[in-house]
Short mmCIF file of C-alpha atoms in Angstrom, two decimals:
data_model
loop_
_atom_site.label_atom_id
_atom_site.label_comp_id
_atom_site.label_asym_id
_atom_site.label_seq_id
_atom_site.Cartn_x
_atom_site.Cartn_y
_atom_site.Cartn_z
CA MET A 224 181.21 176.81 -22.25
CA PRO A 225 183.02 173.44 -22.31
CA ARG A 226 182.70 171.26 -25.38
CA TRP A 227 182.03 167.74 -24.10
CA LYS A 228 183.14 164.54 -25.76
CA ALA A 229 180.55 161.87 -26.47
CA LEU A 230 179.81 159.60 -23.51
CA PRO A 231 180.93 155.93 -23.82
CA ASP A 232 178.44 153.79 -25.77
CA GLU A 233 178.44 151.03 -23.14
CA LEU A 234 177.12 153.28 -20.35
CA ASP A 235 173.87 152.23 -18.66
CA PRO A 236 171.04 154.66 -19.61
CA GLN A 237 170.64 155.83 -16.00
CA VAL A 238 174.38 156.47 -15.66
CA ARG A 239 174.35 158.28 -19.01
CA GLU A 240 171.45 160.53 -17.94
CA PHE A 241 173.17 161.29 -14.62
CA ALA A 242 176.45 162.25 -16.33
CA SER A 243 174.51 164.41 -18.80
CA GLN A 244 172.77 166.17 -15.90
CA LEU A 245 176.13 166.95 -14.29
CA ARG A 246 177.28 168.46 -17.61
CA ARG A 247 174.13 170.58 -17.80
CA LEU A 248 174.73 171.95 -14.29
CA VAL A 249 178.30 172.90 -15.19
CA ASP A 250 177.15 174.49 -18.46
CA ARG A 251 174.44 176.58 -16.78
CA SER A 252 176.83 177.75 -14.08
CA GLY A 253 179.35 179.00 -16.65
CA LEU A 254 182.19 177.43 -14.64
CA SER A 255 185.17 175.70 -16.18
CA VAL A 256 186.19 172.22 -15.00
CA ALA A 257 189.12 173.79 -13.18
CA ALA A 258 186.76 176.20 -11.38
CA VAL A 259 184.45 173.32 -10.44
CA ALA A 260 187.42 171.44 -9.00
CA ASP A 261 188.49 174.48 -6.97
CA ARG A 262 185.00 175.06 -5.54
CA THR A 263 184.18 171.43 -4.71
CA GLY A 264 187.50 170.21 -3.31
CA TYR A 265 187.84 167.41 -5.88
CA SER A 266 190.65 167.44 -8.41
CA ARG A 267 190.24 168.48 -12.03
CA THR A 268 191.26 164.95 -13.13
CA SER A 269 188.46 163.46 -11.01
CA TRP A 270 185.86 165.82 -12.50
CA GLU A 271 187.02 165.04 -16.03
CA ARG A 272 186.37 161.36 -15.27
CA TYR A 273 182.99 162.05 -13.64
CA LEU A 274 181.79 164.29 -16.49
CA GLY A 275 183.21 161.97 -19.15
CA GLY A 276 181.29 158.93 -17.83
CA ARG A 277 184.49 157.01 -17.01
CA LEU A 278 183.91 157.07 -13.24
CA LEU A 279 180.78 157.54 -11.14
CA ALA A 280 181.06 160.64 -8.98
CA PRO A 281 180.79 159.95 -5.20
CA LYS A 282 177.79 161.34 -3.39
CA ALA A 283 179.90 163.92 -1.54
CA ALA A 284 181.20 165.29 -4.86
CA VAL A 285 177.64 165.52 -6.21
CA LEU A 286 176.51 167.52 -3.16
CA ALA A 287 179.54 169.79 -3.48
CA LEU A 288 178.70 170.43 -7.16
CA ALA A 289 175.09 171.29 -6.27
CA GLU A 290 176.33 173.83 -3.73
CA ALA A 291 178.92 175.29 -6.12
CA THR A 292 176.37 175.74 -8.92
CA GLY A 293 173.47 176.84 -6.68
CA SER A 294 171.33 173.85 -7.70
CA PRO A 295 168.76 172.04 -5.49
CA PRO A 296 170.45 168.85 -4.26
CA ALA A 297 167.37 166.62 -3.70
CA HIS A 298 166.67 165.69 -7.34
CA LEU A 299 170.39 165.33 -8.08
CA VAL A 300 170.85 162.90 -5.16
CA THR A 301 167.90 160.81 -6.39
CA MET A 302 169.49 160.59 -9.85
CA TRP A 303 172.82 159.65 -8.25
CA GLU A 304 171.23 156.80 -6.26
CA LEU A 305 169.69 155.35 -9.43
CA ALA A 306 172.97 155.71 -11.32
CA GLU A 307 174.93 154.14 -8.45
CA ARG A 308 172.71 151.04 -8.46
CA ALA A 309 172.97 150.77 -12.26
CA TRP A 310 176.76 151.15 -12.06
CA SER A 311 176.98 148.35 -9.46
CA ARG A 312 174.75 146.04 -11.51
CA SER A 313 176.90 146.64 -14.59
CA GLU A 314 180.10 145.77 -12.71
CA GLN A 315 178.54 142.56 -11.36
CA ARG A 316 177.37 141.47 -14.81
CA HIS A 317 180.66 142.05 -16.61
CA ASP A 318 183.92 140.58 -15.37
CA ARG A 319 185.79 142.22 -18.26
CA THR A 320 186.31 145.87 -19.04
CA PRO A 321 184.53 147.32 -22.12
CA GLU A 322 187.92 147.75 -23.78
CA SER A 323 188.82 144.04 -23.42
CA ALA A 324 185.35 142.92 -24.59
CA GLY A 325 185.61 145.17 -27.65
CA ALA A 326 189.06 143.82 -28.43
CA GLU A 327 187.78 140.24 -28.30
CA ARG A 328 184.82 141.02 -30.55
CA ALA A 329 187.19 142.59 -33.08
CA ARG A 330 189.48 139.57 -32.91
CA VAL A 331 186.64 137.10 -33.54
CA ALA A 332 185.29 139.22 -36.43
CA ALA A 333 188.74 139.18 -38.03
CA GLY A 334 188.86 135.37 -37.91
CA GLY A 335 191.08 135.03 -34.85
CA PRO A 336 191.24 131.88 -32.71
CA GLY A 337 188.07 131.02 -30.79
CA PRO A 338 187.78 129.62 -27.27
CA ALA A 339 189.83 126.54 -26.45
CA ARG A 340 188.09 123.21 -27.06
CA PRO A 341 187.71 121.12 -23.87
CA VAL A 342 189.86 118.02 -23.74
CA GLY A 343 188.14 114.70 -23.22
CA SER A 344 189.39 111.10 -23.12
CA SER A 345 191.85 109.90 -25.71
CA ALA A 346 189.17 107.78 -27.35
CA ASP A 347 187.73 111.11 -28.54
CA ALA A 348 191.04 111.83 -30.28
CA GLY A 349 191.95 108.30 -31.29
CA PRO A 350 192.48 107.01 -34.80
CA ALA A 351 188.79 106.02 -35.11
CA ASP A 352 187.82 109.73 -35.10
CA ARG A 353 190.48 110.72 -37.61
CA ARG A 354 189.39 108.33 -40.38
CA PRO A 355 188.85 109.85 -43.87
CA PRO A 356 185.37 110.75 -45.09
CA ARG A 357 183.30 107.82 -46.20
CA GLY A 358 183.07 107.05 -49.88
CA PRO A 359 180.37 105.08 -51.65
CA GLU A 360 178.98 102.30 -49.50
CA ALA A 361 181.10 99.17 -50.02
CA PRO A 362 179.48 95.77 -50.15
CA HIS A 363 179.50 93.78 -46.95
CA GLY A 364 182.31 91.34 -46.70
CA PRO A 365 185.17 90.06 -44.53
CA GLY A 366 187.45 93.01 -45.48
CA ARG A 367 185.00 95.57 -44.12
CA HIS A 368 184.52 93.55 -40.94
CA ARG A 369 188.28 93.41 -40.40
CA ARG A 370 188.57 97.20 -40.84
CA ARG A 371 185.93 97.74 -38.16
CA ILE A 372 187.80 95.48 -35.77
CA VAL A 373 191.10 97.31 -36.43
CA MET A 374 189.49 100.72 -35.89
CA PHE A 375 187.83 99.59 -32.67
CA LEU A 376 191.08 98.15 -31.32
CA ALA A 377 192.91 101.39 -32.22
CA GLY A 378 190.39 103.44 -30.23
CA VAL A 379 190.67 101.13 -27.21
CA THR A 380 194.46 101.23 -27.42
CA GLY A 381 194.41 105.04 -27.41
CA ALA A 382 192.20 105.10 -24.33
CA LEU A 383 194.45 102.64 -22.50
CA LEU A 384 197.51 104.75 -23.32
CA VAL A 385 195.92 107.86 -21.78
CA ILE A 386 194.88 105.98 -18.64
CA THR A 387 198.36 104.50 -18.30
CA SER A 388 199.97 107.94 -18.74
CA ALA A 389 197.71 109.43 -16.09
CA VAL A 390 198.65 106.68 -13.61
CA LEU A 391 202.37 107.13 -14.32
CA LEU A 392 202.18 110.92 -13.89
CA THR A 393 200.34 110.47 -10.60
CA ASP A 394 202.98 108.06 -9.31
CA LEU A 395 205.75 110.53 -10.19
CA GLY A 396 204.48 112.78 -7.40
CA GLY A 397 205.98 110.42 -4.84
CA SER A 398 205.83 106.83 -3.59
CA ASP A 399 203.19 105.48 -1.21
CA ASP A 400 205.86 105.24 1.51
CA GLY A 401 206.71 108.97 1.58
CA PRO A 402 204.77 112.20 1.92
CA ARG A 403 203.40 113.78 -1.21
CA ALA A 404 203.81 117.46 -1.97
CA LYS A 405 200.64 119.43 -1.27
CA PRO A 406 199.31 121.43 -4.19
CA SER A 407 199.67 125.16 -3.70
CA PRO A 408 196.37 127.03 -3.42
CA SER A 409 195.33 128.86 -6.54
CA HIS A 410 195.29 132.64 -6.64
CA SER A 411 191.57 132.73 -7.35
CA ALA A 412 190.83 130.66 -4.24
CA SER A 413 192.76 133.01 -1.94
CA ALA A 414 191.82 136.35 -3.49
CA PRO A 415 189.18 138.24 -1.46
CA VAL A 416 185.83 139.05 -3.04
CA LEU A 417 185.46 142.84 -2.94
CA PRO A 418 182.18 144.78 -3.03
CA ALA A 419 181.22 146.49 -6.27
CA GLY A 420 183.25 149.66 -6.84
CA VAL A 421 186.12 148.73 -4.48
CA LYS A 422 189.37 148.57 -6.43
CA CYS A 423 192.03 147.69 -3.82
CA VAL A 424 192.57 145.91 -0.52
CA ALA A 425 195.32 145.97 2.12
CA ALA A 426 198.80 146.58 0.64
CA SER A 427 197.44 147.43 -2.80
CA CYS A 428 195.65 150.44 -1.24
CA THR A 429 198.86 152.02 0.10
CA GLY A 430 199.53 155.31 -1.69
CA GLN A 431 196.10 155.33 -3.39
CA ASP A 432 193.32 157.95 -3.23
CA PRO A 433 190.46 156.59 -1.05
CA GLU A 434 187.79 158.27 -3.19
CA LEU A 435 189.08 156.84 -6.48
CA MET A 436 189.54 153.35 -4.97
CA GLY A 437 185.94 153.23 -3.67
CA CYS A 438 186.90 153.01 0.02
CA THR A 439 184.66 155.90 1.18
CA ASP A 440 180.90 156.44 1.62
CA LYS A 441 179.41 153.50 3.59
CA LEU A 442 182.77 151.68 3.83
CA VAL A 443 184.59 154.22 6.03
CA GLN A 444 184.30 155.45 9.60
CA THR A 445 186.12 157.97 11.78
CA VAL A 446 187.96 155.94 14.43
CA GLY A 447 189.77 158.83 16.15
CA SER A 448 189.70 162.63 16.18
CA ALA A 449 191.26 165.56 18.01
CA LYS A 450 190.81 169.33 18.15
CA VAL A 451 193.88 171.26 17.04
CA GLY A 452 193.32 174.99 17.32
CA ALA A 453 190.29 175.79 15.16
CA SER A 454 190.76 172.60 13.10
CA VAL A 455 189.86 168.96 13.64
CA VAL A 456 192.21 166.11 12.68
CA GLU A 457 190.64 162.68 12.11
CA VAL A 458 191.76 159.08 11.57
CA ARG A 459 189.59 157.62 8.79
CA TYR A 460 189.54 153.79 8.46
CA SER A 461 187.96 151.36 5.98
CA ARG A 462 187.76 147.80 7.23
CA THR A 463 186.80 146.55 3.75
CA CYS A 464 189.91 148.09 2.17
CA GLY A 465 192.14 147.40 5.19
CA ALA A 466 193.59 150.92 5.07
CA ALA A 467 193.51 154.24 6.93
CA TRP A 468 194.07 157.89 6.03
CA ALA A 469 194.06 161.26 7.77
CA ARG A 470 191.58 164.09 7.20
CA LEU A 471 191.85 167.72 8.37
CA LYS A 472 188.73 169.85 8.63
CA GLN A 473 188.35 173.63 8.87
CA VAL A 474 191.74 174.33 7.36
CA VAL A 475 193.58 177.30 5.95
CA PRO A 476 196.21 177.12 3.21
CA GLY A 477 199.52 175.99 4.68
CA ASP A 478 198.07 173.58 7.27
CA ARG A 479 199.58 170.08 7.09
CA VAL A 480 198.07 166.70 7.95
CA GLU A 481 199.80 163.31 8.03
CA ILE A 482 198.88 159.62 8.45
CA GLY A 483 201.29 157.06 9.85
CA ALA A 484 201.65 153.70 11.55
CA PRO A 485 204.44 151.95 13.51
CA ALA A 486 207.37 150.91 11.29
CA ALA A 487 205.65 152.23 8.16
CA ALA A 488 206.31 155.25 5.96
CA GLY A 489 203.34 157.61 6.15
CA TYR A 490 201.80 160.16 3.82
CA GLN A 491 201.20 163.86 4.33
CA VAL A 492 199.49 166.63 2.44
CA VAL A 493 199.65 170.42 2.70
CA ALA A 494 196.37 172.29 2.24
CA ASP A 495 196.32 174.72 -0.68
CA ALA A 496 192.77 176.05 -0.23
CA TYR A 497 190.10 176.72 2.40
CA ARG A 498 188.57 173.24 2.27
CA ASP A 499 188.82 169.90 4.04
CA THR A 500 191.84 167.92 2.91
CA TYR A 501 192.96 164.32 3.28
CA THR A 502 196.03 162.14 2.71
CA LYS A 503 196.53 159.06 0.61
CA MET A 504 195.84 155.64 2.17
CA LEU A 505 198.15 153.50 4.28
CA ALA A 506 197.55 149.76 4.77
CA VAL A 507 197.26 148.95 8.51
CA GLN A 508 196.50 145.85 10.58
CA GLY A 509 193.57 147.59 12.26
CA PRO A 510 192.26 151.03 13.27
CA ALA A 511 194.33 151.08 16.45
CA ALA A 512 197.54 150.97 14.39
CA ALA A 513 196.85 154.29 12.65
CA ARG A 514 197.74 157.78 13.89
CA ALA A 515 196.91 161.13 12.31
CA CYS A 516 198.75 164.36 13.12
CA ALA A 517 198.23 167.96 12.06
CA THR A 518 200.58 170.94 12.09
CA LEU A 519 198.76 174.22 11.50
CA LYS A 520 200.18 177.27 9.82
CA SER A 521 199.70 179.06 13.14
CA GLY A 522 202.24 176.70 14.75
CA LYS A 523 199.77 174.56 16.73
CA SER A 524 200.03 170.80 16.35
CA GLY A 525 198.31 167.70 17.63
CA CYS A 526 197.57 164.06 16.90
CA ALA A 527 194.66 161.63 17.03
CA ALA A 528 195.13 157.89 17.51
CA GLY A 529 192.79 155.33 15.97
CA ARG A 530 190.83 153.08 18.28
CA ALA A 531 189.60 149.53 17.75
CA GLY A 532 186.07 150.06 19.12
CA PRO A 533 183.56 152.71 20.19
CA GLY A 534 184.82 155.26 22.67
CA PRO A 535 185.65 158.92 23.17
CA SER A 536 187.71 160.72 20.56
CA ALA A 537 191.44 160.87 21.14
CA ALA A 538 192.74 164.04 22.72
CA ALA A 539 195.16 166.25 20.83
CA THR A 540 198.73 165.37 21.69
CA GLY A 541 202.09 166.39 20.36
CA GLY A 542 204.11 164.21 18.04
CA ARG A 543 204.07 162.81 14.50
CA PRO A 544 202.85 159.52 13.03
CA GLY A 545 205.40 156.81 12.60
CA GLY A 546 207.37 156.74 9.34
CA SER A 547 209.24 159.29 7.36
CA GLY A 548 206.25 160.50 5.33
CA THR A 549 205.97 161.42 1.68
CA THR A 550 204.63 164.78 0.59
CA THR A 551 201.73 164.60 -1.87
CA THR A 552 199.47 167.13 -3.54
CA GLY A 553 196.12 167.36 -1.75
CA GLN A 554 192.70 167.45 -3.35
#
């Protein structure tokens, strides 16, 4: 029976209970994590993350675990839905990771520097604000009146210096007679806002696992498929992630599936078990740019092309996706 590590303290109670339930199913089944990975089609690394509370298991993995352990899936799916909503709420509330938040708390407790103080006008930082603490009240007289006038004039002078500096810096950008350089857009203004759980988009998805990057479930659709012998090859596409991958169903060990696009290096995977297998992702301009091909151990081969809109599935044809392809280990 596996000896589990303690779940992270920052986990939402519903996520914690769901992860604990997954552990109980594995314990009752008597399976090792490696055996669970073999029976469900998800890698051992993925299951270690799911069972350790570091990553929320996808719904397909939960159903596969229920089947592998002989457990009723209905209650487990209900727990997953509650945990999934709690996980999404937690990600929306916290922009920082628990590790970075913990590091900042430790830094503040140790007397480290606090947040930067906002900068105001120079009158806020002028000589009038840097005067020494007041001593015993001096009697009123012309000397005290003169000091007040000097301090007031010093503050006004500081403010005028800041205003003058701002005007000079603005004028350095160019004269009124010539064009001024346009400010470059900030990264935060151009960066897309991704749904909760999605960890990549477009080029950053290339070479990544679609399950681990959150590009599956409701964010993916099959945009092309073809029958190849007893197997089915599919083009899977996520518009949110801007990437496609190939999936081969009803496989036998030794079957190969590959995803590719014009003028792009593709990815392929060789099945090592009797379960559906899929490739890593490839960033594409649209579903019509993707092409999935399968070569079975029996020698039969065929391809499916992605399509931009609804329509009949692509027929199996000979050929390979564009690109040289890189062999990867399938899950």
